Amino acid sequence: MKALSRRQMLALMFVAMLSPFLRLIPRQVALFAGRAAWTAPFLAFVPLLLLAAALEKILKAAPKHGLGEASCQILGGGLGKAVLVIWSVWLCFHGGFILRSGADRFIGTIFPDSSAWIFVGVMALLVLIAGLGSVKTLARSAEIFRPLMVVVLVAVLLIALPEVHWEYQLPVMPAELGPSALGGLMMADTVCIVLVLAAFLAGYESSDTPRLRSFGKFLAVSCLLAAAICAVVVGICGASLTTQLSHPFFSMVRDLTIFHAVQRFEALVVGLWVLPDFVLVTMELLIAADNLMLVFGGEKIEHGGLSWRSGNKFIWLGVLVAVVTAVCIARTADQLALWAFTLVPVVNLTLCFGYPAVLFAVGKARKRI
């Protein structure tokens, strides 16, 4: 079962994080924090580090296993399995939401008036194939994707830097830090999910060294990157316009030029964001299947092609639920925006922070951790 190095785990986390990253950052951060949006990611660092520390302690309940096994050890077999089923349902639902929002991003930026279903169908097929494979193969893919995504993000920010109006966001007054802390919740929402997913996948790690130091560095880099994105986008568009655009980062990219010659390269940038969507959805469905195998039994057949025998049927089931969710979640862009900017972040934050807090408290009370 031990298949992933710490480096591969961090690569999975980073690439998966980028999927919700540009959905909530900087639009939703600026909605709360206004011109001080760039300060919000720094205010999210401590809560995220505390979450990582809590998950590290919880995993001691099931050494060399993941959060699924630790949940059963702490809560007991019956309740633990019930909670794992709830997590599986949420992960499949969230995966379907990511499929639909990714399709909406394509339609809203480079393929107007297109149908979302072709994007959903193609991505679902890719996720099914990857989900029936090994976690290590997905991690190796993330190792390839990570430097590519970093280069693109850094290049875009550097190209945009001369256009930034610093007076749009400086100076930051003390009274703005309160709203900025609320904006930090949106930053926390993008990162907390990958911390919890990494905890579920902890049983696949070959390294037995403590995770907190590595995760602390990961969180620091993530917060710096988010602050840079907020500073550049709000510095170019202004806080008010940033909150009105559906995809402000991609809208900014659309208006950039390289040496006054190369224009409209946003199609390349938008296209690359298929990769984080693919990694995140595959991780979620793999974990949902692992949880269901813990509850109902079965074993995954990694080299069985498109087999649906034993535990593989849970991958098929997860993809089916995700596709149904993607199709049924919203009929209009306004309905999808309600899910994207209100309902999904609230549920995600509640689960990703609330569940580890309860599990930690129960584990301490029962002396399991």
PDB file of N, CA, C and O in Angstrom, residues 53-96:
ATOM      1  N   ALA A  53      -1.877  20.595  12.140  1.00  0.00           N
ATOM      2  CA  ALA A  53      -1.381  20.012  13.390  1.00  0.00           C
ATOM      3  C   ALA A  53      -2.409  19.058  14.000  1.00  0.00           C
ATOM      4  O   ALA A  53      -2.050  17.986  14.502  1.00  0.00           O
ATOM      5  N   ALA A  54      -3.689  19.437  13.952  1.00  0.00           N
ATOM      6  CA  ALA A  54      -4.742  18.569  14.488  1.00  0.00           C
ATOM      7  C   ALA A  54      -4.820  17.257  13.710  1.00  0.00           C
ATOM      8  O   ALA A  54      -4.952  16.173  14.295  1.00  0.00           O
ATOM      9  N   LEU A  55      -4.732  17.345  12.384  1.00  0.00           N
ATOM     10  CA  LEU A  55      -4.778  16.132  11.564  1.00  0.00           C
ATOM     11  C   LEU A  55      -3.573  15.237  11.845  1.00  0.00           C
ATOM     12  O   LEU A  55      -3.695  14.001  11.865  1.00  0.00           O
ATOM     13  N   GLU A  56      -2.416  15.855  12.068  1.00  0.00           N
ATOM     14  CA  GLU A  56      -1.218  15.075  12.406  1.00  0.00           C
ATOM     15  C   GLU A  56      -1.436  14.289  13.692  1.00  0.00           C
ATOM     16  O   GLU A  56      -1.059  13.114  13.801  1.00  0.00           O
ATOM     17  N   LYS A  57      -2.043  14.936  14.693  1.00  0.00           N
ATOM     18  CA  LYS A  57      -2.322  14.246  15.963  1.00  0.00           C
ATOM     19  C   LYS A  57      -3.359  13.140  15.768  1.00  0.00           C
ATOM     20  O   LYS A  57      -3.228  12.041  16.328  1.00  0.00           O
ATOM     21  N   ILE A  58      -4.395  13.418  14.994  1.00  0.00           N
ATOM     22  CA  ILE A  58      -5.464  12.442  14.786  1.00  0.00           C
ATOM     23  C   ILE A  58      -4.930  11.174  14.133  1.00  0.00           C
ATOM     24  O   ILE A  58      -5.334  10.059  14.481  1.00  0.00           O
ATOM     25  N   LEU A  59      -4.015  11.333  13.190  1.00  0.00           N
ATOM     26  CA  LEU A  59      -3.491  10.177  12.472  1.00  0.00           C
ATOM     27  C   LEU A  59      -2.689   9.238  13.371  1.00  0.00           C
ATOM     28  O   LEU A  59      -2.444   8.084  13.004  1.00  0.00           O
ATOM     29  N   LYS A  60      -2.312   9.696  14.560  1.00  0.00           N
ATOM     30  CA  LYS A  60      -1.597   8.825  15.502  1.00  0.00           C
ATOM     31  C   LYS A  60      -2.506   7.723  16.045  1.00  0.00           C
ATOM     32  O   LYS A  60      -2.025   6.736  16.596  1.00  0.00           O
ATOM     33  N   ALA A  61      -3.824   7.916  15.872  1.00  0.00           N
ATOM     34  CA  ALA A  61      -4.757   6.875  16.309  1.00  0.00           C
ATOM     35  C   ALA A  61      -4.667   5.628  15.441  1.00  0.00           C
ATOM     36  O   ALA A  61      -5.059   4.535  15.868  1.00  0.00           O
ATOM     37  N   ALA A  62      -4.179   5.789  14.212  1.00  0.00           N
ATOM     38  CA  ALA A  62      -4.027   4.654  13.292  1.00  0.00           C
ATOM     39  C   ALA A  62      -2.697   4.811  12.568  1.00  0.00           C
ATOM     40  O   ALA A  62      -2.664   5.223  11.407  1.00  0.00           O
ATOM     41  N   PRO A  63      -1.589   4.501  13.254  1.00  0.00           N
ATOM     42  CA  PRO A  63      -0.257   4.690  12.637  1.00  0.00           C
ATOM     43  C   PRO A  63      -0.145   3.941  11.308  1.00  0.00           C
ATOM     44  O   PRO A  63      -0.634   2.813  11.161  1.00  0.00           O
ATOM     45  N   LYS A  64       0.475   4.632  10.333  1.00  0.00           N
ATOM     46  CA  LYS A  64       0.706   4.071   8.997  1.00  0.00           C
ATOM     47  C   LYS A  64      -0.598   3.857   8.225  1.00  0.00           C
ATOM     48  O   LYS A  64      -0.625   3.105   7.243  1.00  0.00           O
ATOM     49  N   HIS A  65      -1.670   4.489   8.673  1.00  0.00           N
ATOM     50  CA  HIS A  65      -2.942   4.453   7.957  1.00  0.00           C
ATOM     51  C   HIS A  65      -3.442   5.888   7.777  1.00  0.00           C
ATOM     52  O   HIS A  65      -2.833   6.842   8.252  1.00  0.00           O
ATOM     53  N   GLY A  66      -4.579   6.026   7.100  1.00  0.00           N
ATOM     54  CA  GLY A  66      -5.105   7.341   6.803  1.00  0.00           C
ATOM     55  C   GLY A  66      -6.227   7.766   7.732  1.00  0.00           C
ATOM     56  O   GLY A  66      -6.547   7.092   8.725  1.00  0.00           O
ATOM     57  N   LEU A  67      -6.861   8.872   7.381  1.00  0.00           N
ATOM     58  CA  LEU A  67      -7.913   9.437   8.217  1.00  0.00           C
ATOM     59  C   LEU A  67      -9.126   8.528   8.305  1.00  0.00           C
ATOM     60  O   LEU A  67      -9.847   8.548   9.313  1.00  0.00           O
ATOM     61  N   GLY A  68      -9.376   7.731   7.290  1.00  0.00           N
ATOM     62  CA  GLY A  68     -10.513   6.806   7.338  1.00  0.00           C
ATOM     63  C   GLY A  68     -10.363   5.793   8.454  1.00  0.00           C
ATOM     64  O   GLY A  68     -11.275   5.601   9.270  1.00  0.00           O
ATOM     65  N   GLU A  69      -9.198   5.160   8.501  1.00  0.00           N
ATOM     66  CA  GLU A  69      -8.939   4.190   9.564  1.00  0.00           C
ATOM     67  C   GLU A  69      -8.892   4.864  10.932  1.00  0.00           C
ATOM     68  O   GLU A  69      -9.396   4.326  11.927  1.00  0.00           O
ATOM     69  N   ALA A  70      -8.292   6.069  11.003  1.00  0.00           N
ATOM     70  CA  ALA A  70      -8.230   6.798  12.280  1.00  0.00           C
ATOM     71  C   ALA A  70      -9.628   7.151  12.771  1.00  0.00           C
ATOM     72  O   ALA A  70      -9.901   7.105  13.981  1.00  0.00           O
ATOM     73  N   SER A  71     -10.534   7.484  11.861  1.00  0.00           N
ATOM     74  CA  SER A  71     -11.909   7.799  12.253  1.00  0.00           C
ATOM     75  C   SER A  71     -12.578   6.602  12.908  1.00  0.00           C
ATOM     76  O   SER A  71     -13.274   6.733  13.925  1.00  0.00           O
ATOM     77  N   CYS A  72     -12.371   5.423  12.328  1.00  0.00           N
ATOM     78  CA  CYS A  72     -12.982   4.213  12.900  1.00  0.00           C
ATOM     79  C   CYS A  72     -12.369   3.871  14.252  1.00  0.00           C
ATOM     80  O   CYS A  72     -13.076   3.407  15.158  1.00  0.00           O
ATOM     81  N   GLN A  73     -11.060   4.111  14.398  1.00  0.00           N
ATOM     82  CA  GLN A  73     -10.403   3.832  15.671  1.00  0.00           C
ATOM     83  C   GLN A  73     -10.917   4.761  16.770  1.00  0.00           C
ATOM     84  O   GLN A  73     -11.119   4.341  17.908  1.00  0.00           O
ATOM     85  N   ILE A  74     -11.123   6.019  16.442  1.00  0.00           N
ATOM     86  CA  ILE A  74     -11.524   7.006  17.453  1.00  0.00           C
ATOM     87  C   ILE A  74     -13.018   6.941  17.745  1.00  0.00           C
ATOM     88  O   ILE A  74     -13.440   6.963  18.906  1.00  0.00           O
ATOM     89  N   LEU A  75     -13.842   6.859  16.711  1.00  0.00           N
ATOM     90  CA  LEU A  75     -15.290   6.923  16.876  1.00  0.00           C
ATOM     91  C   LEU A  75     -15.930   5.554  17.116  1.00  0.00           C
ATOM     92  O   LEU A  75     -17.081   5.477  17.551  1.00  0.00           O
ATOM     93  N   GLY A  76     -15.187   4.506  16.836  1.00  0.00           N
ATOM     94  CA  GLY A  76     -15.777   3.181  16.913  1.00  0.00           C
ATOM     95  C   GLY A  76     -16.265   2.729  15.549  1.00  0.00           C
ATOM     96  O   GLY A  76     -16.497   3.554  14.644  1.00  0.00           O
ATOM     97  N   GLY A  77     -16.428   1.431  15.371  1.00  0.00           N
ATOM     98  CA  GLY A  77     -16.755   0.886  14.063  1.00  0.00           C
ATOM     99  C   GLY A  77     -18.028   1.430  13.447  1.00  0.00           C
ATOM    100  O   GLY A  77     -18.035   1.887  12.312  1.00  0.00           O
ATOM    101  N   GLY A  78     -19.137   1.403  14.201  1.00  0.00           N
ATOM    102  CA  GLY A  78     -20.426   1.816  13.640  1.00  0.00           C
ATOM    103  C   GLY A  78     -20.474   3.273  13.253  1.00  0.00           C
ATOM    104  O   GLY A  78     -20.759   3.634  12.106  1.00  0.00           O
ATOM    105  N   LEU A  79     -20.191   4.144  14.211  1.00  0.00           N
ATOM    106  CA  LEU A  79     -20.244   5.576  13.938  1.00  0.00           C
ATOM    107  C   LEU A  79     -19.166   5.984  12.956  1.00  0.00           C
ATOM    108  O   LEU A  79     -19.405   6.816  12.071  1.00  0.00           O
ATOM    109  N   GLY A  80     -17.968   5.424  13.099  1.00  0.00           N
ATOM    110  CA  GLY A  80     -16.879   5.753  12.188  1.00  0.00           C
ATOM    111  C   GLY A  80     -17.230   5.432  10.749  1.00  0.00           C
ATOM    112  O   GLY A  80     -16.983   6.232   9.838  1.00  0.00           O
ATOM    113  N   LYS A  81     -17.836   4.269  10.515  1.00  0.00           N
ATOM    114  CA  LYS A  81     -18.218   3.885   9.155  1.00  0.00           C
ATOM    115  C   LYS A  81     -19.329   4.779   8.613  1.00  0.00           C
ATOM    116  O   LYS A  81     -19.344   5.119   7.421  1.00  0.00           O
ATOM    117  N   ALA A  82     -20.263   5.170   9.483  1.00  0.00           N
ATOM    118  CA  ALA A  82     -21.335   6.077   9.046  1.00  0.00           C
ATOM    119  C   ALA A  82     -20.754   7.415   8.595  1.00  0.00           C
ATOM    120  O   ALA A  82     -21.180   7.988   7.576  1.00  0.00           O
ATOM    121  N   VAL A  83     -19.772   7.908   9.345  1.00  0.00           N
ATOM    122  CA  VAL A  83     -19.133   9.180   8.988  1.00  0.00           C
ATOM    123  C   VAL A  83     -18.383   9.045   7.662  1.00  0.00           C
ATOM    124  O   VAL A  83     -18.405   9.962   6.832  1.00  0.00           O
ATOM    125  N   LEU A  84     -17.741   7.900   7.442  1.00  0.00           N
ATOM    126  CA  LEU A  84     -17.017   7.693   6.186  1.00  0.00           C
ATOM    127  C   LEU A  84     -17.964   7.685   4.985  1.00  0.00           C
ATOM    128  O   LEU A  84     -17.614   8.160   3.901  1.00  0.00           O
ATOM    129  N   VAL A  85     -19.167   7.144   5.179  1.00  0.00           N
ATOM    130  CA  VAL A  85     -20.156   7.182   4.097  1.00  0.00           C
ATOM    131  C   VAL A  85     -20.551   8.626   3.789  1.00  0.00           C
ATOM    132  O   VAL A  85     -20.662   9.027   2.617  1.00  0.00           O
ATOM    133  N   ILE A  86     -20.733   9.433   4.837  1.00  0.00           N
ATOM    134  CA  ILE A  86     -21.066  10.851   4.646  1.00  0.00           C
ATOM    135  C   ILE A  86     -19.945  11.557   3.890  1.00  0.00           C
ATOM    136  O   ILE A  86     -20.195  12.333   2.953  1.00  0.00           O
ATOM    137  N   TRP A  87     -18.703  11.293   4.291  1.00  0.00           N
ATOM    138  CA  TRP A  87     -17.568  11.896   3.590  1.00  0.00           C
ATOM    139  C   TRP A  87     -17.541  11.457   2.124  1.00  0.00           C
ATOM    140  O   TRP A  87     -17.254  12.277   1.228  1.00  0.00           O
ATOM    141  N   SER A  88     -17.833  10.197   1.865  1.00  0.00           N
ATOM    142  CA  SER A  88     -17.815   9.703   0.482  1.00  0.00           C
ATOM    143  C   SER A  88     -18.862  10.414  -0.365  1.00  0.00           C
ATOM    144  O   SER A  88     -18.595  10.795  -1.515  1.00  0.00           O
ATOM    145  N   VAL A  89     -20.047  10.594   0.199  1.00  0.00           N
ATOM    146  CA  VAL A  89     -21.110  11.307  -0.528  1.00  0.00           C
ATOM    147  C   VAL A  89     -20.678  12.738  -0.829  1.00  0.00           C
ATOM    148  O   VAL A  89     -20.847  13.237  -1.961  1.00  0.00           O
ATOM    149  N   TRP A  90     -20.095  13.411   0.162  1.00  0.00           N
ATOM    150  CA  TRP A  90     -19.667  14.793  -0.045  1.00  0.00           C
ATOM    151  C   TRP A  90     -18.566  14.870  -1.089  1.00  0.00           C
ATOM    152  O   TRP A  90     -18.592  15.756  -1.965  1.00  0.00           O
ATOM    153  N   LEU A  91     -17.593  13.968  -1.048  1.00  0.00           N
ATOM    154  CA  LEU A  91     -16.485  14.015  -1.999  1.00  0.00           C
ATOM    155  C   LEU A  91     -16.965  13.760  -3.422  1.00  0.00           C
ATOM    156  O   LEU A  91     -16.489  14.409  -4.366  1.00  0.00           O
ATOM    157  N   CYS A  92     -17.913  12.840  -3.587  1.00  0.00           N
ATOM    158  CA  CYS A  92     -18.469  12.604  -4.926  1.00  0.00           C
ATOM    159  C   CYS A  92     -19.260  13.814  -5.405  1.00  0.00           C
ATOM    160  O   CYS A  92     -19.171  14.208  -6.577  1.00  0.00           O
ATOM    161  N   PHE A  93     -20.041  14.408  -4.503  1.00  0.00           N
ATOM    162  CA  PHE A  93     -20.795  15.616  -4.852  1.00  0.00           C
ATOM    163  C   PHE A  93     -19.840  16.752  -5.216  1.00  0.00           C
ATOM    164  O   PHE A  93     -20.033  17.440  -6.229  1.00  0.00           O
ATOM    165  N   HIS A  94     -18.820  16.951  -4.391  1.00  0.00           N
ATOM    166  CA  HIS A  94     -17.860  18.027  -4.648  1.00  0.00           C
ATOM    167  C   HIS A  94     -17.114  17.785  -5.960  1.00  0.00           C
ATOM    168  O   HIS A  94     -16.835  18.727  -6.714  1.00  0.00           O
ATOM    169  N   GLY A  95     -16.799  16.519  -6.239  1.00  0.00           N
ATOM    170  CA  GLY A  95     -16.170  16.212  -7.517  1.00  0.00           C
ATOM    171  C   GLY A  95     -17.057  16.587  -8.694  1.00  0.00           C
ATOM    172  O   GLY A  95     -16.580  17.127  -9.703  1.00  0.00           O
ATOM    173  N   GLY A  96     -18.362  16.303  -8.581  1.00  0.00           N
ATOM    174  CA  GLY A  96     -19.290  16.696  -9.636  1.00  0.00           C
ATOM    175  C   GLY A  96     -19.384  18.201  -9.781  1.00  0.00           C
ATOM    176  O   GLY A  96     -19.465  18.730 -10.906  1.00  0.00           O
TER     177      GLY A  96
END
